[in-house]
Coordinates of N, CA and C in Angstrom, one line a residue:
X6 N -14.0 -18.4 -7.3 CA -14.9 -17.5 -8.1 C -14.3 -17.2 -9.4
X7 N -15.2 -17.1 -10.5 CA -15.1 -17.5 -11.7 C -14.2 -15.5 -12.1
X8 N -14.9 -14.8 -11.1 CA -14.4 -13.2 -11.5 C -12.9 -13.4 -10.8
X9 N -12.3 -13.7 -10.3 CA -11.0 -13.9 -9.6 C -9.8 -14.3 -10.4
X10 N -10.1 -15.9 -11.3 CA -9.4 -16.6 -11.9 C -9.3 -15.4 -13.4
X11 N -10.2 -14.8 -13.6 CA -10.0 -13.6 -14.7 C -9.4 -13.0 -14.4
X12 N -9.4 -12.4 -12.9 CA -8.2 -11.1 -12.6 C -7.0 -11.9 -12.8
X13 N -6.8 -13.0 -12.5 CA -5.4 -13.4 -12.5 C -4.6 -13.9 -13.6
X14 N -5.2 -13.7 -14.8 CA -5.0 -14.0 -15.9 C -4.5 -12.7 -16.7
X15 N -5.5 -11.7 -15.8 CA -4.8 -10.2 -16.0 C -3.8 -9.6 -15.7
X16 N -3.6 -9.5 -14.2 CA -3.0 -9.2 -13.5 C -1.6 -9.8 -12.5
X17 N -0.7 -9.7 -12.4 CA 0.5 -10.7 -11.2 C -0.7 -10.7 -9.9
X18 N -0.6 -12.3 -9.4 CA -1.4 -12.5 -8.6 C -0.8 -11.7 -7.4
X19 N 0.5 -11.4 -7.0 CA 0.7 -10.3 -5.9 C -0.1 -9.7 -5.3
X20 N -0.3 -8.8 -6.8 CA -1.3 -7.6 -6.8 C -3.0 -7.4 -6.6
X21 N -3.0 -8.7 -6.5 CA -4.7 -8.7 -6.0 C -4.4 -9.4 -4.6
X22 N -6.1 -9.3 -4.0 CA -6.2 -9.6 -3.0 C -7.3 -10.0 -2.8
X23 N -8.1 -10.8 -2.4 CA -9.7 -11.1 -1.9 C -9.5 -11.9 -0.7
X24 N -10.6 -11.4 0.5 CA -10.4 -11.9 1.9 C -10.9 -13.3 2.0
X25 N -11.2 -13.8 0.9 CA -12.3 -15.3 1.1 C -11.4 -16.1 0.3
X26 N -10.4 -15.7 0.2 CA -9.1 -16.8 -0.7 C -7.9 -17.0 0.1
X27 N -8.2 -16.9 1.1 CA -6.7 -17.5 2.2 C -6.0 -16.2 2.2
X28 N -5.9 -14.9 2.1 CA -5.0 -13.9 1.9 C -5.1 -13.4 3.3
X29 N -5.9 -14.1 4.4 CA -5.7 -13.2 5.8 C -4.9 -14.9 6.9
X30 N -4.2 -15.0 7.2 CA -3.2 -16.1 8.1 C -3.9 -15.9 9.0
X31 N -3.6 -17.5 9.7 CA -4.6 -18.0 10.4 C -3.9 -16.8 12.1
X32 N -4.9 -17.0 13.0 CA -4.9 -15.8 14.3 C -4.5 -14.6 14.0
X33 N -4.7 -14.0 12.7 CA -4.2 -12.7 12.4 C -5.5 -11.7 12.7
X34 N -5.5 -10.5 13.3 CA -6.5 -9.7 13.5 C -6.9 -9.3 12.4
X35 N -8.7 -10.0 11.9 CA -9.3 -9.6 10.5 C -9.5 -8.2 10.2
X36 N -9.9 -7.7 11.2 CA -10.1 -6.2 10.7 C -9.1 -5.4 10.5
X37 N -8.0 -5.6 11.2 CA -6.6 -5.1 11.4 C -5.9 -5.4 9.5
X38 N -6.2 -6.2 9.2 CA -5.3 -7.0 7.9 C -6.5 -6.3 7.2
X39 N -8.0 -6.2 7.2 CA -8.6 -6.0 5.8 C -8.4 -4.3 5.8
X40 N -8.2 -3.7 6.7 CA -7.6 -2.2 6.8 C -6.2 -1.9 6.0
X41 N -5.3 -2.3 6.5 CA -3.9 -2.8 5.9 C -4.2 -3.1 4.6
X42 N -5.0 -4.2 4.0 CA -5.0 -4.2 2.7 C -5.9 -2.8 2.0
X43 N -6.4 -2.5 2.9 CA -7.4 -1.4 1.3 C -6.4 -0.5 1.7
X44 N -5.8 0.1 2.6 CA -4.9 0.8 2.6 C -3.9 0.8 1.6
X45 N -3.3 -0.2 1.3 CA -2.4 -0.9 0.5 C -2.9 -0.7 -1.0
X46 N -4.1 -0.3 -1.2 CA -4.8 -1.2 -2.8 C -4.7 -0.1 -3.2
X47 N -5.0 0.5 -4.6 CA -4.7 1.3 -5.7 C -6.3 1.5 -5.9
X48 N -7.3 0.3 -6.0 CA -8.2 0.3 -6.5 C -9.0 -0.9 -6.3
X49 N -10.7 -0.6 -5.6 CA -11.0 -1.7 -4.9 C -12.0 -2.0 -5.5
X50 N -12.2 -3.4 -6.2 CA -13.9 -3.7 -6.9 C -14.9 -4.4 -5.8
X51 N -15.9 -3.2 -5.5 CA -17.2 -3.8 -4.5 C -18.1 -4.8 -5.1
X52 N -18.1 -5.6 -5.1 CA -19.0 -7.1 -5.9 C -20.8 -6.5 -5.1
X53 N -21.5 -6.3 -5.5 CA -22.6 -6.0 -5.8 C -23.7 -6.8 -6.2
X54 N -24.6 -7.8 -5.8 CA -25.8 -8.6 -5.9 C -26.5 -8.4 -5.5
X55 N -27.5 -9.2 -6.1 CA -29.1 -9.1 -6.0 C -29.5 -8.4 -4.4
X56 N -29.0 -9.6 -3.3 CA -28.8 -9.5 -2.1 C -27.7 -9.0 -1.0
X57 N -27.5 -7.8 -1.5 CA -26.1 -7.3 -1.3 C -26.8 -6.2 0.2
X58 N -27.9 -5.7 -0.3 CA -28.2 -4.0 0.0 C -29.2 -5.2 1.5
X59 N -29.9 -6.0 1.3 CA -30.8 -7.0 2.2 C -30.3 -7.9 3.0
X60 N -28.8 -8.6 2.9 CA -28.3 -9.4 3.4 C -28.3 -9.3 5.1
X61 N -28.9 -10.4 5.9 CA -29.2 -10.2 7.1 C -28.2 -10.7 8.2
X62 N -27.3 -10.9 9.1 CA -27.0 -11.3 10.3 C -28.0 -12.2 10.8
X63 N -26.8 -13.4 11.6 CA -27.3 -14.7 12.7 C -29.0 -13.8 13.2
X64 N -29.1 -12.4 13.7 CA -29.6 -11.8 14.5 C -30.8 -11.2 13.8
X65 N -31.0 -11.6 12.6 CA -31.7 -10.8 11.4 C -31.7 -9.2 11.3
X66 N -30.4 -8.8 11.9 CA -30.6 -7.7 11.1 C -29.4 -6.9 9.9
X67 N -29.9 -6.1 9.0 CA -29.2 -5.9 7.9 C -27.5 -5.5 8.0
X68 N -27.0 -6.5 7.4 CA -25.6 -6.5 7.4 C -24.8 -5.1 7.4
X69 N -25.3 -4.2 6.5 CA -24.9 -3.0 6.3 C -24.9 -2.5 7.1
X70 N -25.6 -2.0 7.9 CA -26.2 -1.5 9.6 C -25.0 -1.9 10.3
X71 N -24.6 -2.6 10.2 CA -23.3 -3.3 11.4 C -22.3 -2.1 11.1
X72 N -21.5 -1.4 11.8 CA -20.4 -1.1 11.6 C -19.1 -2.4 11.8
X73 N -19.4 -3.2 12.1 CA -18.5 -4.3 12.3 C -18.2 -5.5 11.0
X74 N -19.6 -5.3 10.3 CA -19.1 -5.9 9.3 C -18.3 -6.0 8.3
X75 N -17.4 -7.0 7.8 CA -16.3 -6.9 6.8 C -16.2 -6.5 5.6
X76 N -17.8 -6.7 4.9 CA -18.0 -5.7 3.6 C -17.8 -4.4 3.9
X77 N -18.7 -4.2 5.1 CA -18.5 -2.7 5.6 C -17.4 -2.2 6.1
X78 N -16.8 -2.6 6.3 CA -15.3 -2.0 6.9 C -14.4 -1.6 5.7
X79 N -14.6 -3.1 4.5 CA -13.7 -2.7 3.5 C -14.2 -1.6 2.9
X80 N -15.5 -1.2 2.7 CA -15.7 -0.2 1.4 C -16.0 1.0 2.2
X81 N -16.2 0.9 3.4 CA -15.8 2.1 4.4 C -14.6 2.7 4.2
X82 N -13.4 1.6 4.3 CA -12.3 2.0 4.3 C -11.7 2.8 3.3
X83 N -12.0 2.2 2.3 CA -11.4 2.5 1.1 C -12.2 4.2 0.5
X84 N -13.4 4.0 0.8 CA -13.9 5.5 0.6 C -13.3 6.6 1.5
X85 N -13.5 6.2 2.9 CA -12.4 7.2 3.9 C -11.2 7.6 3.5
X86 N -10.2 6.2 2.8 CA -9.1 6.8 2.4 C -9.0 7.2 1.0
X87 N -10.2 7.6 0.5 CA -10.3 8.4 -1.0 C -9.5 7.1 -2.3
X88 N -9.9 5.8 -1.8 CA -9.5 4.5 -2.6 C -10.8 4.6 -4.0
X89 N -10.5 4.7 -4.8 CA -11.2 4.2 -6.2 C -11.8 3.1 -6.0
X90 N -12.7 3.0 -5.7 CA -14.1 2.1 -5.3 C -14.7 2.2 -6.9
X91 N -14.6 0.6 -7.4 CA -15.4 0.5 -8.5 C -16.8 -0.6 -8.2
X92 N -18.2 0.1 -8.2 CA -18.9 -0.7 -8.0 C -19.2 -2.3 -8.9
X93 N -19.2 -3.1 -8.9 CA -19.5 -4.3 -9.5 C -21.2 -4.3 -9.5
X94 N -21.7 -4.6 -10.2 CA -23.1 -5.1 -10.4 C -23.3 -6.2 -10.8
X95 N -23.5 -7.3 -10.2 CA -23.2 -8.6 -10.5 C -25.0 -9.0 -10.8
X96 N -25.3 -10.3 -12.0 CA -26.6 -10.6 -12.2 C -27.9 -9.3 -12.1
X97 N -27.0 -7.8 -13.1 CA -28.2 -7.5 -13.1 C -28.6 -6.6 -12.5
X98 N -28.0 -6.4 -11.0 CA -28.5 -5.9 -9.7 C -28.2 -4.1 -10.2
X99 N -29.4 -3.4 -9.7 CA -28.9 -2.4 -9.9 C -28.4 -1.5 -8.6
X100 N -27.8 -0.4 -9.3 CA -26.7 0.7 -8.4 C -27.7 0.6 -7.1
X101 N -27.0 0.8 -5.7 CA -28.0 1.0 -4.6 C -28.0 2.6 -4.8
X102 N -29.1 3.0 -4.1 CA -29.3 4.4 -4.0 C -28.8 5.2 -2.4
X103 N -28.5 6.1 -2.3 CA -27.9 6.8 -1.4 C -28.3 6.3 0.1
X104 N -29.4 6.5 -0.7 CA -30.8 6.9 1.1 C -30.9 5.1 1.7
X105 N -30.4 4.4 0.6 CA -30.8 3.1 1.1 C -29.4 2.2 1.7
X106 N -28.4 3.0 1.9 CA -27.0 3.1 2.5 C -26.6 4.0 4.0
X107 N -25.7 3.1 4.9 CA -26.0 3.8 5.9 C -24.6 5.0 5.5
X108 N -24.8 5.9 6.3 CA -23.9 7.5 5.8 C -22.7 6.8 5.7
X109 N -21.9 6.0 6.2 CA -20.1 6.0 5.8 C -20.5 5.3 4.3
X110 N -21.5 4.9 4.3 CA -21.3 4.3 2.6 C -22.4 5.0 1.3
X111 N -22.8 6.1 1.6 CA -23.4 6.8 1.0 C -22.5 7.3 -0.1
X112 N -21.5 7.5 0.1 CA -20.7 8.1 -1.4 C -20.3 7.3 -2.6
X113 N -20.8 5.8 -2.0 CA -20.6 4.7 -2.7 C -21.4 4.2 -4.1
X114 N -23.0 5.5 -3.6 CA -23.8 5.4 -4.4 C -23.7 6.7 -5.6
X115 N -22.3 7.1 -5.7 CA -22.1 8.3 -6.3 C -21.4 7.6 -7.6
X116 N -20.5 6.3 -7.5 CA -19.7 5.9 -8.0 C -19.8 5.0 -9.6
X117 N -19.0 5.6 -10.5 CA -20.0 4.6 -11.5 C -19.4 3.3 -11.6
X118 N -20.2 2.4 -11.8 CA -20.5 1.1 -11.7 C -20.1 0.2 -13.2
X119 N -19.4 -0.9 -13.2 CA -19.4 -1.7 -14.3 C -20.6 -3.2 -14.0
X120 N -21.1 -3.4 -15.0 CA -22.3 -4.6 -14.7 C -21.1 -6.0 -14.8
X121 N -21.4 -7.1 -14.2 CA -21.3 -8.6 -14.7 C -22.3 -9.2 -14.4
X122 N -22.5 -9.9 -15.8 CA -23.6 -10.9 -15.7 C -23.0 -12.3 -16.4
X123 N -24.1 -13.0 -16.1 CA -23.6 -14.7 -16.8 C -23.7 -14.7 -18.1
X124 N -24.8 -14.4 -18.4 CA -25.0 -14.6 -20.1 C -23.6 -14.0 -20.4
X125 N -23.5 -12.9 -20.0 CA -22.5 -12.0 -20.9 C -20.8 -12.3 -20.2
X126 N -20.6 -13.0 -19.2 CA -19.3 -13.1 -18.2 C -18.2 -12.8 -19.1
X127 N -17.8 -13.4 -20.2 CA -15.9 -13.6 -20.8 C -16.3 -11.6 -21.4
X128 N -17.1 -11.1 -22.1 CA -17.1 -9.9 -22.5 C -17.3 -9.3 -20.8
X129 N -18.2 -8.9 -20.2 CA -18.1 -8.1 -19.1 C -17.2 -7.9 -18.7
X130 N -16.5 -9.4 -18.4 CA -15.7 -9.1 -17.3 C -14.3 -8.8 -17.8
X131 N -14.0 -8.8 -19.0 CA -13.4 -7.7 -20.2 C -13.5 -6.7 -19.5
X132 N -14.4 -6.1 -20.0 CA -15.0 -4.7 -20.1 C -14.4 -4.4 -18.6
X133 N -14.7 -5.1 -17.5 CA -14.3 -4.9 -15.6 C -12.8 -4.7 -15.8
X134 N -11.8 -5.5 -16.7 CA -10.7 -5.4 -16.6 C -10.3 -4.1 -17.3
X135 N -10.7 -3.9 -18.7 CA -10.4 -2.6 -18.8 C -10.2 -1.5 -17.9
X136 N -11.1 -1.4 -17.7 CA -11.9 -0.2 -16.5 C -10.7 -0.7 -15.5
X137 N -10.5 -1.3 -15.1 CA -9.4 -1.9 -14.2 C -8.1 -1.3 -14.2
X138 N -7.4 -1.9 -15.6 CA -6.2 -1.5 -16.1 C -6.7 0.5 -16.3
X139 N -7.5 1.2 -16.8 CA -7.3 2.6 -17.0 C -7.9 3.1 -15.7
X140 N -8.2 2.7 -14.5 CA -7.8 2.7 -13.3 C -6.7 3.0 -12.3
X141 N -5.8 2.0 -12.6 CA -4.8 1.7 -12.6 C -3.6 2.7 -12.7
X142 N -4.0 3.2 -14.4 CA -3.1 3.3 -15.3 C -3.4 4.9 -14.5
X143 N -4.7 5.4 -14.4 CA -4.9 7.0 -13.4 C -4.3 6.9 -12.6
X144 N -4.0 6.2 -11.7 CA -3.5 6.0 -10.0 C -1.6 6.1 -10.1
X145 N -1.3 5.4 -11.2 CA 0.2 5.8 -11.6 C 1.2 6.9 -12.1
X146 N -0.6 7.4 -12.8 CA 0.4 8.7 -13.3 C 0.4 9.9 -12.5
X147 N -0.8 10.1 -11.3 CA -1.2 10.8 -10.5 C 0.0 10.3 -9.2
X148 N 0.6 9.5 -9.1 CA 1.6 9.3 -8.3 C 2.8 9.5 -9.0
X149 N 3.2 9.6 -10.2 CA 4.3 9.5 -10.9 C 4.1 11.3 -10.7
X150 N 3.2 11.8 -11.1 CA 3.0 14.1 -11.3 C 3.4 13.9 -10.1
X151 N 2.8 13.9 -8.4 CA 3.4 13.6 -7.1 C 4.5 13.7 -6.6
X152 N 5.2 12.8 -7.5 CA 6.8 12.1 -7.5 C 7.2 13.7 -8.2
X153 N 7.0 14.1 -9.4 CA 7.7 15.1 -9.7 C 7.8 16.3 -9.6
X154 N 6.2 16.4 -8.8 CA 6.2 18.1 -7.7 C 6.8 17.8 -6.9
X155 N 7.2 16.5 -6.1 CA 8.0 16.6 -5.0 C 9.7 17.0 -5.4
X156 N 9.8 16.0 -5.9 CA 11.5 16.3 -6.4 C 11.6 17.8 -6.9
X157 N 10.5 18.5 -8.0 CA 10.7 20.0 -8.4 C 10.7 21.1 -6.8
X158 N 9.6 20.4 -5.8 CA 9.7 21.3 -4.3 C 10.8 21.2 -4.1
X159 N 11.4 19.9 -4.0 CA 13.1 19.8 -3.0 C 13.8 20.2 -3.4
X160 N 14.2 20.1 -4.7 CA 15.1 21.1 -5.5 C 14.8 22.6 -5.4
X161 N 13.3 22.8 -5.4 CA 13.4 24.9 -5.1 C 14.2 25.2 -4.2
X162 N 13.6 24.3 -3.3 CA 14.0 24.4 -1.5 C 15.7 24.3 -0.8
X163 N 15.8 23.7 -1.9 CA 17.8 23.3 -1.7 C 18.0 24.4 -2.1
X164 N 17.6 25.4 -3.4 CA 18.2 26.2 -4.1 C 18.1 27.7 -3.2
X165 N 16.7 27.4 -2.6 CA 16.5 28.8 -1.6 C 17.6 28.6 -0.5
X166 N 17.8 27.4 -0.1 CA 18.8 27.3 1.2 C 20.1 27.7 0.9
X167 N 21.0 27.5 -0.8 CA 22.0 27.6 -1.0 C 21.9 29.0 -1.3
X168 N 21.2 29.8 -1.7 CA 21.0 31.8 -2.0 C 20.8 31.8 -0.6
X169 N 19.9 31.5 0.5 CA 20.3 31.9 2.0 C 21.4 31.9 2.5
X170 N 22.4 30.7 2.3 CA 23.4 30.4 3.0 C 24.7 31.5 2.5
X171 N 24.6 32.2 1.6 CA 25.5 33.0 0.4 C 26.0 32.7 -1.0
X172 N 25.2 31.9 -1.2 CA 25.2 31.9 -2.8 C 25.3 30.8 -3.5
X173 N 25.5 29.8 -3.1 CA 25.0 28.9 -4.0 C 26.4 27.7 -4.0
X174 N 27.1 27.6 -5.4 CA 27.5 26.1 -5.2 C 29.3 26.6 -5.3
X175 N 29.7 27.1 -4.7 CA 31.4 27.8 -4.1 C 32.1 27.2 -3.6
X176 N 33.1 26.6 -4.0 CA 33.9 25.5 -3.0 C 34.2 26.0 -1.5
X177 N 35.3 25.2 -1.2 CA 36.1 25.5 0.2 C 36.7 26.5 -0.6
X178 N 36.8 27.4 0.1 CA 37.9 28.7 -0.3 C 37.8 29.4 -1.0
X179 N 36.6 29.4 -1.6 CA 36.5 30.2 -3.0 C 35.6 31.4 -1.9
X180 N 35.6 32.5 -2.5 CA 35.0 33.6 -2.0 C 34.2 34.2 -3.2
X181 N 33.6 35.1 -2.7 CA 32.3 35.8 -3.8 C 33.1 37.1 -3.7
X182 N 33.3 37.3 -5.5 CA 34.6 38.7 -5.3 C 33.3 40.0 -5.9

C-alpha cells in the first residue's frame, strides 16, 4: 500500500504496525495480537472507503455488524481504550454518520477525519503525516505532565511519611532538641 511506504519514510518502521503486512506470526491468536497491538499504539489511522460502511461477509451480511470482525475489533479497541482514532477518508468517501454504525463504533463518527485521495496522494498524505506527527507529539507530552504529577505525588508522599515518622531527614543518632 502506497499510504504505508509514506509512513515509513516518516516514521522508524518499529513504530508502525498494519495487520495485512506480516506483523501477526504465523499460529499466533489474531484477535489476541490485534488487541495487544492497539493497546500498544499511541495513535491509530482507520482507512475509510467508498465500501467500508457496506462491505459484506462469505454470508452477505454487513461486516460491521459482526462483532468478530478485525476492522471491528481494531477500532472497537482502540476507542474503548480512549486510543486517538484518526479517521482516513480514502477516494472521497465521506465521514460515516453515527446512526449508520453499530453502538461500540458510534463515537467513531464524532472524530475528525483527514481525506486521501489519488489526484492529490504526495500532498494529502502530507497533510495525514502532519496530523500524525502533532498527534503524536499530544500523546508525549500528556504522558511526559503524567510522568511529572507522578514523581511530584511520590515526592509529597515520602515527605508526609518522613513528618509522620518524626521529622524528616535526621541521621542515626541525631535527636530533635
Amino acid at each position: 500500500m502506497a499510504l504505508f511506504g509514506r509512513l515509513e519514510q516518516s516514521f522508524p518502521t518499529e513504530r508502525l504496525f498494519m495487520d495485512v503486512e506480516g506483523g501477526i506470526a504465523a499460529g499466533q491468536d489474531f484477535v489476541r495480537a490485534l488487541e495487544d497491538q492497539v493497546s500498544a499504539c499511541d495513535v491509530m489511522l482507520a482507512l475509510i472507503g467508498p465500501k467500508w460502511l457496506t462491505a459484506m461477509d462469505a454470508m452477505g451480511r454487513r461486516r460491521l455488524d459482526n462483532p468478530q470482525d478485525f476492522v471491528r475489533i481494531e477500532i472497537e479497541s482502540a476507542l474503548r481504550l480512549g486510543k486517538r482514532v484518526i479517521p482516513v477518508l480514502v477516494h472521497k468517501t465521506d465521514m460515516p454518520r453515527a446512526d449508520a454504525l453499530p453502538e461500540p463504533l458510534k463515537p467513531l463518527a464524532r472524530r475528525n477525519a483527514v481525506g486521501l485521495t489519488q489526484e492529490r496522494f504526495k500532498a494529502d498524505a502530507q497533510g495525514l503525516i502532519r496530523a500524525l506527527e502533532g498527534a503524536l507529539a499530544e500523546v508525549g507530552a500528556a504522558r511526559q505532565r503524567a510522568a511529572t504529577e507522578t514523581t511530584a505525588a511520590e515526592g509529597e508522599r515520602a515527605a508526609e511519611c518522613r513528618r509522620a515518622n518524626g521529622g524528616g531527614t535526621r541521621g542515626k543518632g541525631e535527636s530533635a532538641a
